[in-house]
Structures are given as structure tokens and as C-alpha cells.
Amino acid sequence: MRRVRNTGDLRWQGGLVFVGTALAGEPLGLVELPGSDWLVRFMAIHLGVIGRRSGDFSPMRQPGRAAAWGWNTTR
């Protein structure tokens, strides 16, 4: 777990990664994915991925409520 700074940055591997000022002060979970990228989560919502090579945060297109509750929306 990492807490987002007031600037919207997350401390990551000796540097800072911008995830958004709306999350300032909030705790975020990080889960290692196959291929060593890192999934960034807020509660049950998948926000995006920090790339292993780039170290940049790439937001999910539309996390939405269905994804937050773990519902399968790909039927």
C-alpha cells in the first residue's frame, strides 16, 4: 500500500509517478502482474498500470462500477 501525496504523486522505486490529484491522501494498493507491470487499485477499483520499463502510470479506459464489483462485462 502507498499513500498518494498532495501533489497527486505516488512514490515508486526511488521516484514519483503521477496518478492524479483527486486521489491525494488516499491509500492505493499495488499488485504485481505477470510480466512485472504493477496494477494500481483504489479499494476494489482498478485504476491503471505502472509499466515495468517506463515507470509511467497508464490509467484504465473506464474502470466503471461493473469492474469495481468484479462483474464480468465481456459476455
Short mmCIF file of C-alpha atoms in Angstrom, two decimals, residues 66 70-75:
data_model
loop_
_atom_site.label_atom_id
_atom_site.label_comp_id
_atom_site.label_asym_id
_atom_site.label_seq_id
_atom_site.Cartn_x
_atom_site.Cartn_y
_atom_site.Cartn_z
CA ALA A 66 -19.23 -3.26 -13.01
CA GLY A 70 -15.82 -7.75 -10.20
CA TRP A 71 -18.72 -8.41 -12.58
CA ASN A 72 -17.93 -9.95 -15.93
CA THR A 73 -18.94 -7.42 -18.58
CA THR A 74 -17.44 -9.23 -21.59
CA ARG A 75 -20.36 -11.60 -22.34
#
